[in-house]
Amino acid sequence: MEKLSLEFYLRNDVLQVAKELLGKVLITNFNKKRTGGRIVEVEAYNGIIDKASHAYNDRRTKRTETIYAEGGAAYIYLCYGIHHLFNVVTNIKNVPHAILIRAVEPVFGIDIMMKRTNKKKGNVSLTRGPGNLSKALGLSTLYNEVSLTGDEIYIVSDGVVVSKNEIIATPRIGVDYAGKDALLPYRFIIKDNPFVSGK
DNA sequence: CTGACGATTCACT
DNA sequence: GTGAATCGTCAGC
């Protein structure tokens, strides 16, 4: 179980990093409650030239400041006043690239996740969808800008490799406002995985 | 200060 | 398939 290094996140190709995150295990460790899930669905947000990104056109504000941080940080924000969405910041400082984790497959701490979400065993929606997975893993805006090289939130590789023909690229979800950029194939999913969200 | 709205989810028809 | 929930952020006045 190798924790991903800072260098993994600092690379400049956000699409490549997004693809490599598939199959890795996202772990949270809050109040001695350890939960984790295998990443099966991600979306890349390509900085200031990407209309779907919060940092489009270099829109630097207090909220988006985290995306400009050095790679390897967590960007967590509130959506629709209800849902906390978890992103991984990539690239060097001042380059606002980020990857939204949209779904994971529960690996351990499942009883804790069911308690947090009030869901029953075997419910595939436990960690399916960005709002659900944040709730199950206990992620909230309190942890915005926490480093993924620390001990509270981190990502490990357990040796599982996702082969190229198991990865499917599709347009991103819920970004219709982004015009032409809404069509970009920046969403990556693991083929046939029941925890992938969307239709 | 005010108002519009969102990288969503769930309950209902 | 449709609509409500719900609040921080941001642009505009």
CSV table of C-alpha atoms (C1' of nucleotides) in Angstrom, one decimal:
chain,number,residue,atom,x,y,z
A,1,MET,CA,0.0,0.0,0.0
A,2,GLU,CA,2.1,2.9,-1.3
A,3,LYS,CA,0.9,6.5,-0.7
A,4,LEU,CA,1.0,8.5,-3.9
A,5,SER,CA,4.0,10.9,-3.9
A,6,LEU,CA,3.8,14.7,-4.2
A,7,GLU,CA,5.4,14.3,-7.7
A,8,PHE,CA,2.4,12.3,-8.8
A,9,TYR,CA,0.2,15.3,-8.4
A,10,LEU,CA,2.6,17.9,-9.7
A,11,ARG,CA,2.7,16.7,-13.3
A,12,ASN,CA,1.3,19.1,-15.9
A,13,ASP,CA,-1.1,16.7,-17.8
A,14,VAL,CA,-4.3,16.7,-15.8
A,15,LEU,CA,-5.9,14.2,-18.1
A,16,GLN,CA,-3.1,11.7,-17.6
A,17,VAL,CA,-3.2,12.1,-13.8
A,18,ALA,CA,-7.0,11.7,-13.9
A,19,LYS,CA,-6.7,8.4,-15.8
A,20,GLU,CA,-4.1,7.2,-13.4
A,21,LEU,CA,-6.3,7.9,-10.4
A,22,LEU,CA,-8.7,5.2,-11.6
A,23,GLY,CA,-8.1,2.0,-9.5
A,24,LYS,CA,-6.3,3.9,-6.8
A,25,VAL,CA,-7.8,3.9,-3.2
A,26,LEU,CA,-8.9,7.1,-1.6
A,27,ILE,CA,-8.6,6.9,2.2
A,28,THR,CA,-9.9,9.2,4.9
A,29,ASN,CA,-8.8,9.0,8.5
A,30,PHE,CA,-10.8,11.2,10.8
A,31,ASN,CA,-11.2,10.8,14.5
A,32,LYS,CA,-9.6,7.3,14.3
A,33,LYS,CA,-12.4,6.3,11.9
A,34,ARG,CA,-10.7,4.9,8.7
A,35,THR,CA,-12.7,4.6,5.5
A,36,GLY,CA,-11.6,4.0,2.0
A,37,GLY,CA,-12.8,3.3,-1.5
A,38,ARG,CA,-11.4,2.5,-4.9
A,39,ILE,CA,-11.7,5.3,-7.4
A,40,VAL,CA,-13.9,4.3,-10.4
A,41,GLU,CA,-15.0,7.6,-11.8
A,42,VAL,CA,-13.2,11.0,-12.2
A,43,GLU,CA,-13.5,14.3,-14.2
A,44,ALA,CA,-10.6,16.6,-15.1
A,45,TYR,CA,-10.9,20.3,-15.0
A,46,ASN,CA,-8.3,22.0,-17.2
A,47,GLY,CA,-7.6,25.3,-15.7
A,48,ILE,CA,-8.3,28.8,-17.1
A,49,ILE,CA,-9.1,27.7,-20.6
A,50,ASP,CA,-11.9,25.3,-19.5
A,51,LYS,CA,-15.3,26.9,-19.3
A,52,ALA,CA,-16.5,24.2,-16.9
A,53,SER,CA,-13.8,24.9,-14.4
A,54,HIS,CA,-14.3,27.3,-11.5
A,55,ALA,CA,-11.0,28.8,-12.5
A,56,TYR,CA,-12.1,29.6,-16.1
A,57,ASN,CA,-10.7,32.8,-17.4
A,58,ASP,CA,-8.4,33.0,-14.4
A,59,ARG,CA,-11.3,33.8,-12.1
A,60,ARG,CA,-9.3,33.9,-8.9
A,61,THR,CA,-11.4,34.4,-5.8
A,62,LYS,CA,-11.4,33.4,-2.2
A,63,ARG,CA,-13.2,30.2,-3.0
A,64,THR,CA,-11.1,29.2,-6.0
A,65,GLU,CA,-7.8,30.0,-4.4
A,66,THR,CA,-7.4,26.4,-3.4
A,67,ILE,CA,-7.3,25.2,-7.0
A,68,TYR,CA,-4.3,27.5,-7.5
A,69,ALA,CA,-2.5,25.8,-4.7
A,70,GLU,CA,0.4,23.3,-5.3
A,71,GLY,CA,-0.7,19.9,-6.6
A,72,GLY,CA,-1.6,17.3,-4.0
A,73,ALA,CA,-4.2,19.4,-2.0
A,74,ALA,CA,-7.9,18.7,-1.5
A,75,TYR,CA,-10.3,21.2,-3.0
A,76,ILE,CA,-13.7,20.7,-1.3
A,77,TYR,CA,-16.6,23.0,-1.8
A,78,LEU,CA,-20.3,23.1,-1.2
A,79,CYS,CA,-22.7,22.6,-4.1
A,80,TYR,CA,-26.5,23.4,-4.1
A,81,GLY,CA,-26.1,24.3,-0.4
A,82,ILE,CA,-26.2,20.6,0.4
A,83,HIS,CA,-23.5,18.5,-1.1
A,84,HIS,CA,-19.7,18.6,-0.5
A,85,LEU,CA,-17.7,17.8,-3.6
A,86,PHE,CA,-14.2,16.5,-3.4
A,87,ASN,CA,-11.4,17.4,-5.9
A,88,VAL,CA,-7.7,16.7,-6.2
A,89,VAL,CA,-5.6,19.7,-7.1
A,90,THR,CA,-2.8,19.0,-9.6
A,91,ASN,CA,0.1,20.8,-11.3
A,92,ILE,CA,2.4,23.3,-9.8
A,93,LYS,CA,1.3,26.3,-7.7
A,94,ASN,CA,-0.7,29.0,-9.6
A,95,VAL,CA,-1.8,26.6,-12.3
A,96,PRO,CA,-5.5,25.8,-11.4
A,97,HIS,CA,-5.9,22.2,-12.5
A,98,ALA,CA,-8.2,19.9,-10.6
A,99,ILE,CA,-9.8,16.4,-10.7
A,100,LEU,CA,-13.3,15.8,-9.4
A,101,ILE,CA,-13.7,12.4,-7.8
A,102,ARG,CA,-17.2,11.4,-8.8
A,103,ALA,CA,-17.4,7.8,-7.5
A,104,VAL,CA,-15.5,5.2,-5.5
A,105,GLU,CA,-16.2,1.5,-4.8
A,106,PRO,CA,-16.2,0.9,-1.0
A,107,VAL,CA,-13.2,-1.1,0.2
A,108,PHE,CA,-13.1,-0.8,4.0
A,109,GLY,CA,-14.8,1.0,6.8
A,110,ILE,CA,-18.1,0.2,5.1
A,111,ASP,CA,-19.9,0.0,8.4
A,112,ILE,CA,-18.8,3.5,9.2
A,113,MET,CA,-19.9,4.7,5.8
A,114,MET,CA,-23.3,3.2,6.2
A,115,LYS,CA,-23.6,4.9,9.6
A,116,ARG,CA,-22.7,8.3,8.2
A,117,THR,CA,-25.1,8.0,5.3
A,118,ASN,CA,-27.9,6.0,7.0
A,119,LYS,CA,-27.8,3.5,4.1
A,120,LYS,CA,-28.1,-0.2,4.1
A,121,LYS,CA,-25.7,-2.9,3.2
A,122,GLY,CA,-25.3,-3.6,-0.5
A,123,ASN,CA,-26.7,-0.2,-1.5
A,124,VAL,CA,-24.5,0.7,-4.5
A,125,SER,CA,-25.4,4.4,-4.1
A,126,LEU,CA,-23.4,4.5,-0.9
A,127,THR,CA,-20.4,6.0,-2.7
A,128,ARG,CA,-21.8,6.6,-6.1
A,129,GLY,CA,-21.9,10.3,-7.1
A,130,PRO,CA,-19.7,13.1,-5.8
A,131,GLY,CA,-22.1,14.2,-3.1
A,132,ASN,CA,-22.6,10.7,-1.8
A,133,LEU,CA,-19.0,9.6,-1.7
A,134,SER,CA,-18.1,12.8,0.2
A,135,LYS,CA,-20.7,12.0,2.8
A,136,ALA,CA,-19.7,8.4,3.1
A,137,LEU,CA,-16.0,9.2,3.6
A,138,GLY,CA,-16.8,12.1,6.0
A,139,LEU,CA,-15.3,14.7,3.7
A,140,SER,CA,-16.6,18.3,4.1
A,141,THR,CA,-15.5,21.9,3.4
A,142,LEU,CA,-13.7,21.7,6.8
A,143,TYR,CA,-11.0,19.8,5.0
A,144,ASN,CA,-10.6,22.2,2.1
A,145,GLU,CA,-6.9,22.6,1.2
A,146,VAL,CA,-5.8,19.7,3.4
A,147,SER,CA,-2.7,18.1,1.9
A,148,LEU,CA,-3.1,14.6,0.4
A,149,THR,CA,0.4,13.7,1.6
A,150,GLY,CA,-0.7,14.0,5.2
A,151,ASP,CA,-2.5,11.4,7.4
A,152,GLU,CA,-6.1,12.6,7.3
A,153,ILE,CA,-6.8,12.3,3.5
A,154,TYR,CA,-4.6,10.4,1.1
A,155,ILE,CA,-4.6,8.1,-1.9
A,156,VAL,CA,-2.7,4.9,-2.2
A,157,SER,CA,-1.9,2.3,-4.9
A,158,ASP,CA,-2.4,-1.3,-3.8
A,159,GLY,CA,-0.9,-2.6,-7.0
A,160,VAL,CA,-4.2,-2.9,-8.9
A,161,VAL,CA,-3.7,-1.8,-12.4
A,162,VAL,CA,-6.6,-0.7,-14.6
A,163,SER,CA,-5.8,-1.7,-18.2
A,164,LYS,CA,-6.4,0.8,-21.0
A,165,ASN,CA,-9.3,-1.0,-22.5
A,166,GLU,CA,-11.2,-0.9,-19.2
A,167,ILE,CA,-11.1,3.0,-19.2
A,168,ILE,CA,-13.9,4.8,-21.0
A,169,ALA,CA,-13.8,8.6,-21.7
A,170,THR,CA,-17.1,10.5,-21.9
A,171,PRO,CA,-18.3,14.1,-21.6
A,172,ARG,CA,-18.6,15.5,-18.1
A,173,ILE,CA,-21.8,15.5,-16.1
A,174,GLY,CA,-23.8,18.6,-15.1
A,175,VAL,CA,-21.7,21.1,-17.0
A,176,ASP,CA,-24.1,22.1,-19.7
A,177,TYR,CA,-23.4,25.8,-19.0
A,178,ALA,CA,-19.9,25.3,-20.3
A,179,GLY,CA,-21.0,25.5,-24.0
A,180,LYS,CA,-18.6,23.8,-26.3
A,181,ASP,CA,-16.3,22.7,-23.4
A,182,ALA,CA,-19.2,20.6,-22.0
A,183,LEU,CA,-18.5,18.2,-24.9
A,184,LEU,CA,-14.9,17.5,-24.0
A,185,PRO,CA,-14.2,13.8,-23.1
A,186,TYR,CA,-12.7,14.7,-19.7
A,187,ARG,CA,-14.7,12.2,-17.7
A,188,PHE,CA,-13.1,8.8,-17.2
A,189,ILE,CA,-14.8,5.7,-15.8
A,190,ILE,CA,-14.0,2.1,-15.3
A,191,LYS,CA,-16.0,0.0,-17.7
A,192,ASP,CA,-19.0,-1.9,-16.3
A,193,ASN,CA,-18.4,-0.9,-12.7
A,194,PRO,CA,-21.7,-0.7,-10.8
A,195,PHE,CA,-20.5,2.2,-8.7
A,196,VAL,CA,-20.1,4.6,-11.6
A,197,SER,CA,-22.7,7.4,-11.5
A,198,GLY,CA,-24.8,8.9,-14.3
A,199,LYS,CA,-27.4,7.2,-16.5
B,1,DC,C1',-26.6,44.8,0.4
B,2,DT,C1',-29.2,42.0,-2.8
B,3,DG,C1',-30.4,38.3,-5.8
B,4,DA,C1',-29.3,34.5,-8.8
B,5,DC,C1',-27.5,30.1,-9.1
B,6,DG,C1',-24.7,25.8,-8.9
B,7,DA,C1',-19.1,20.1,-11.0
B,8,DT,C1',-26.4,17.1,-6.9
B,9,DT,C1',-29.6,14.0,-4.8
B,10,DC,C1',-33.9,12.1,-3.5
B,11,DA,C1',-38.7,11.7,-3.1
B,12,DC,C1',-42.6,11.7,-5.8
B,13,DT,C1',-45.8,11.7,-9.9
C,1,DG,C1',-39.5,12.7,-15.7
C,2,DT,C1',-40.0,16.6,-12.5
C,3,DG,C1',-39.2,19.6,-8.7
C,4,DA,C1',-37.7,20.8,-4.0
C,5,DA,C1',-34.1,21.3,-0.7
C,6,DT,C1',-30.7,24.9,0.9
C,7,DC,C1',-26.7,28.1,1.5
C,8,DG,C1',-22.1,30.0,0.3
C,9,DT,C1',-20.2,32.6,-3.3
C,10,DC,C1',-19.9,36.1,-6.5
C,11,DA,C1',-21.3,39.9,-9.6
C,12,DG,C1',-23.7,44.0,-9.7
C,13,DC,C1',-25.7,47.9,-7.9
